[in-house]
Tab-separated table of C-alpha atoms in Angstrom:
chain	number	residue	atom	x	y	z
F	98	MET	CA	82.161	-74.741	15.099
F	99	LEU	CA	81.783	-76.281	18.649
F	100	ASP	CA	80.640	-79.523	18.125
F	101	TYR	CA	81.089	-81.502	21.222
F	102	GLU	CA	77.356	-82.550	22.007
F	103	ARG	CA	77.033	-83.914	18.398
F	104	LYS	CA	80.132	-85.764	18.391
F	105	HIS	CA	80.082	-87.248	21.973
F	106	PHE	CA	75.810	-86.694	22.919
F	107	LYS	CA	74.382	-86.876	19.382
F	108	ASP	CA	71.426	-89.471	21.171
F	109	ILE	CA	70.825	-86.902	23.824
F	110	SER	CA	67.934	-84.119	23.663
F	111	LYS	CA	67.815	-81.239	26.160
F	112	ILE	CA	71.253	-80.733	26.861
F	113	ALA	CA	72.093	-78.061	29.382
F	114	GLY	CA	75.523	-75.444	29.362
F	115	LEU	CA	76.825	-73.600	31.975
F	116	ASP	CA	79.456	-70.976	32.494
F	117	GLU	CA	79.794	-67.792	34.479
F	118	ALA	CA	80.940	-64.401	34.494
F	119	GLY	CA	82.807	-62.080	37.037
F	120	ARG	CA	84.420	-64.931	39.245
F	121	GLY	CA	87.742	-63.289	39.829
F	122	CYS	CA	86.487	-59.563	39.875
F	123	CYS	CA	86.724	-57.484	43.167
F	124	ALA	CA	83.188	-55.982	42.723
F	125	GLY	CA	79.937	-56.743	41.273
F	126	PRO	CA	78.252	-59.845	41.008
F	127	LEU	CA	79.481	-63.143	39.913
F	128	VAL	CA	76.397	-64.224	37.612
F	129	VAL	CA	75.984	-67.720	36.173
F	130	ALA	CA	74.225	-68.720	33.399
F	131	CYS	CA	72.498	-71.858	32.217
F	132	VAL	CA	71.013	-72.612	28.111
F	133	ILE	CA	69.384	-75.556	26.315
F	134	MET	CA	69.625	-74.985	23.065
F	135	PRO	CA	67.764	-77.263	20.190
F	136	GLU	CA	70.268	-79.833	18.602
F	137	ASN	CA	69.040	-78.487	15.400
F	138	TYR	CA	70.550	-75.129	15.968
F	139	THR	CA	73.721	-73.610	14.514
F	140	ASN	CA	74.927	-70.515	14.414
F	141	ASN	CA	79.047	-70.669	13.686
F	142	GLN	CA	79.329	-67.116	15.589
F	143	ILE	CA	79.107	-68.433	18.822
F	144	ASN	CA	82.007	-68.918	20.765
F	145	ASP	CA	83.948	-68.133	24.009
F	146	SER	CA	82.198	-64.711	25.297
F	147	LYS	CA	86.334	-63.720	25.321
F	148	LYS	CA	87.083	-63.881	22.633
F	149	LEU	CA	84.152	-61.883	21.075
F	150	ASN	CA	83.710	-58.403	21.391
F	151	PRO	CA	80.718	-56.527	23.529
F	152	ASN	CA	78.652	-55.040	19.983
F	153	LYS	CA	78.990	-58.728	18.899
F	154	ARG	CA	78.145	-60.735	22.270
F	155	LYS	CA	74.799	-58.296	22.634
F	156	GLN	CA	74.192	-59.383	19.054
F	157	LEU	CA	74.526	-63.203	20.004
F	158	ALA	CA	73.078	-63.100	23.954
F	159	LYS	CA	69.566	-61.896	21.753
F	160	GLU	CA	69.735	-64.901	19.505
F	161	ILE	CA	70.360	-67.461	22.124
F	162	LEU	CA	67.374	-65.999	23.955
F	163	GLU	CA	65.079	-65.931	21.226
F	164	ASN	CA	65.944	-69.374	19.879
F	165	ALA	CA	67.048	-71.361	23.616
F	166	ILE	CA	64.739	-74.101	24.560
F	167	ASP	CA	64.816	-72.482	28.208
F	168	PHE	CA	67.081	-70.529	30.001
F	169	SER	CA	68.224	-69.360	33.716
F	170	ILE	CA	70.287	-66.911	34.625
F	171	VAL	CA	71.836	-66.272	38.590
F	172	PHE	CA	73.175	-63.237	40.156
F	173	ILE	CA	75.329	-64.139	43.461
F	174	ALA	CA	75.550	-60.457	45.302
F	175	ALA	CA	79.542	-59.492	46.524
F	176	PRO	CA	78.268	-60.415	50.134
F	177	GLU	CA	77.107	-63.917	49.413
F	178	VAL	CA	80.160	-64.387	47.061
F	179	ASP	CA	82.339	-63.231	49.883
F	180	LYS	CA	80.471	-65.745	52.399
F	181	LEU	CA	80.793	-68.634	50.459
F	182	ASN	CA	84.108	-68.050	48.260
F	183	PRO	CA	84.664	-67.515	44.277
F	184	LYS	CA	84.558	-71.114	43.430
F	185	GLN	CA	81.828	-72.430	45.820
F	186	ALA	CA	79.399	-69.104	45.124
F	187	SER	CA	79.941	-70.661	41.450
F	188	LYS	CA	78.825	-74.207	41.775
F	189	GLU	CA	75.958	-72.918	44.334
F	190	GLY	CA	75.020	-70.189	41.266
F	191	MET	CA	75.605	-73.488	38.942
F	192	PHE	CA	72.686	-75.618	41.414
F	193	ARG	CA	70.215	-72.604	41.351
F	194	CYS	CA	70.478	-71.854	37.713
F	195	ILE	CA	69.221	-75.790	37.004
F	196	ASN	CA	66.572	-75.654	39.564
F	197	ASN	CA	65.336	-72.430	38.112
F	198	LEU	CA	65.090	-73.751	34.147
F	199	LYS	CA	60.820	-75.275	33.802
F	200	ILE	CA	62.330	-77.664	31.409
F	201	LYS	CA	64.622	-80.170	33.183
F	202	PRO	CA	67.485	-81.493	30.772
F	203	ASN	CA	68.586	-84.597	30.628
F	204	LEU	CA	72.366	-83.740	30.562
F	205	VAL	CA	74.511	-80.804	32.002
F	206	ILE	CA	77.753	-79.160	30.370
F	207	THR	CA	79.601	-77.092	32.875
F	208	ASP	CA	82.888	-75.187	32.434
F	209	PHE	CA	85.376	-77.246	34.706
F	210	GLU	CA	83.417	-77.318	37.714
F	211	LYS	CA	81.356	-80.028	38.954
F	212	ILE	CA	78.083	-79.074	40.591
F	213	PRO	CA	77.439	-81.082	44.004
F	214	ASN	CA	74.422	-82.806	44.712
F	215	LEU	CA	72.859	-82.374	41.335
F	216	SER	CA	70.692	-85.950	40.138
F	217	ILE	CA	71.358	-85.375	36.525
F	218	LYS	CA	74.265	-86.515	34.791
F	219	GLN	CA	76.913	-83.767	34.097
F	220	VAL	CA	79.789	-83.590	32.017
F	221	ASN	CA	82.863	-81.336	33.647
F	222	LEU	CA	84.714	-80.044	30.637
F	223	VAL	CA	88.403	-78.018	31.003
F	224	LYS	CA	88.240	-75.256	28.730
F	225	GLY	CA	84.527	-76.220	28.047
F	226	ASP	CA	83.281	-72.546	26.936
F	227	GLU	CA	86.056	-73.320	24.011
F	228	LEU	CA	84.076	-76.894	23.408
F	229	SER	CA	80.817	-77.054	23.876
F	230	PHE	CA	78.133	-75.491	21.715
F	231	ASN	CA	75.455	-75.033	25.266
F	232	VAL	CA	78.224	-73.728	27.249
F	233	ALA	CA	79.840	-71.341	25.353
F	234	CYS	CA	76.115	-69.861	24.716
F	235	ALA	CA	76.136	-69.734	29.020
F	236	SER	CA	79.350	-67.991	28.716
F	237	ILE	CA	78.097	-65.543	26.225
F	238	LEU	CA	74.404	-64.936	28.317
F	239	ALA	CA	76.341	-64.484	31.926
F	240	LYS	CA	79.063	-62.031	30.359
F	241	VAL	CA	75.994	-60.023	28.510
F	242	SER	CA	74.495	-60.540	31.891
F	243	ARG	CA	77.235	-58.906	34.552
F	244	ASP	CA	78.237	-56.541	32.319
F	245	GLU	CA	74.984	-54.459	31.648
F	246	TYR	CA	74.792	-54.945	35.595
F	247	MET	CA	78.315	-53.510	35.834
F	248	ILE	CA	77.450	-50.136	33.067
F	249	ASN	CA	74.252	-49.549	35.374
F	250	LEU	CA	76.364	-49.575	38.558
F	251	GLY	CA	78.239	-47.248	36.387
F	252	ASN	CA	75.922	-44.647	36.055
F	253	LYS	CA	74.902	-45.472	39.891
F	254	TYR	CA	78.184	-44.203	40.833
F	255	PRO	CA	79.989	-42.740	37.922
F	256	ASN	CA	83.039	-41.729	40.323
F	257	PHE	CA	83.946	-45.762	39.648
F	258	GLU	CA	84.067	-45.527	36.082
F	259	PHE	CA	82.675	-49.122	35.964
F	260	GLU	CA	81.796	-49.398	32.563
F	261	LYS	CA	85.359	-49.091	31.785
F	262	HIS	CA	86.726	-52.035	34.163
F	263	LYS	CA	83.107	-53.895	35.060
F	264	GLY	CA	84.469	-54.626	38.454
F	265	TYR	CA	88.178	-56.035	37.579
F	266	CYS	CA	91.187	-55.924	39.771
F	267	THR	CA	92.596	-53.376	37.295
F	268	GLN	CA	95.255	-50.329	38.331
F	269	LEU	CA	92.363	-48.124	37.176
F	270	HIS	CA	89.598	-49.619	39.609
F	271	ASN	CA	91.928	-50.142	42.673
F	272	SER	CA	92.741	-45.471	41.980
F	273	LYS	CA	89.187	-45.158	41.985
F	274	ILE	CA	88.712	-47.525	46.139
F	275	LYS	CA	92.067	-44.991	46.773
F	276	GLU	CA	90.599	-42.358	45.824
F	277	PHE	CA	86.051	-42.671	46.986
F	278	GLY	CA	86.577	-45.879	49.061
F	279	ILE	CA	84.466	-49.140	48.450
F	280	ILE	CA	80.738	-49.135	47.901
F	281	GLN	CA	79.094	-51.376	50.850
F	282	GLY	CA	77.408	-54.740	48.762
F	283	GLU	CA	78.978	-54.533	45.821
F	284	HIS	CA	82.987	-54.466	46.823
F	285	ARG	CA	84.005	-57.518	47.740
F	286	MET	CA	85.610	-57.708	51.224
F	287	THR	CA	87.547	-60.825	50.744
F	288	TYR	CA	89.735	-59.280	48.380
F	289	LYS	CA	93.306	-58.430	49.116
F	290	ASN	CA	93.645	-55.442	46.594
F	291	VAL	CA	90.213	-54.067	48.262
F	292	ASN	CA	91.623	-53.959	51.592
F	293	GLN	CA	94.767	-52.646	50.600
F	294	CYS	CA	93.223	-50.035	48.616
F	295	LEU	CA	90.593	-48.846	51.228
F	296	LYS	CA	93.283	-48.334	54.224
F	297	ILE	CA	94.913	-45.955	52.033
F	298	PHE	CA	91.690	-43.944	51.495
F	299	ILE	CA	91.276	-44.117	55.019
F	300	ASN	CA	94.711	-43.091	56.112
F	301	LYS	CA	94.522	-40.228	53.276
F	302	HIS	CA	90.915	-38.967	55.348
F	303	ILE	CA	92.633	-39.476	58.765
F	304	LYS	CA	95.677	-37.431	57.971
F	305	ASN	CA	93.351	-35.165	56.417
């Protein structure tokens, strides 16, 4: 049971948890989610999204959305991630998420990162998605939202098989860039592996 809020902030209502997905990917958006869950809502199955299988994440995401007091999901596209860098893009996404909420939280809990220029009290927890119920809920929403985006991208560009690697810097993904090049607006051009693989793709086509 993730009970950080109940242990440390039992007298505070409307606590927002934030987390992101896709920060380390070299293609696709960085997705940030923010959610305020009711204080009396419990679900022992909710955990850090990385510890759940895809079907369980989707099931729990549905339950979270049905029970949330308020939530917000922000997509930061690859070109903006390149412009800001992944760390700053995460902070910017969190700031936008909070501003998009209809209900103002009394406390914000993040997975480590501090949100700049935020007037609301915030707690920045190391491994927040393993300690805070609200952060774990946000982690699930962010991961499910991003996975759905990447699956749709895979349907649009079947050669890249995004549904398998979700845009992470895997051997399969690198091999696809070497074979097919990049997708403008989806691949992150500040990532070393993208440029190295793109160079191989270009050289191969120049020779041919």
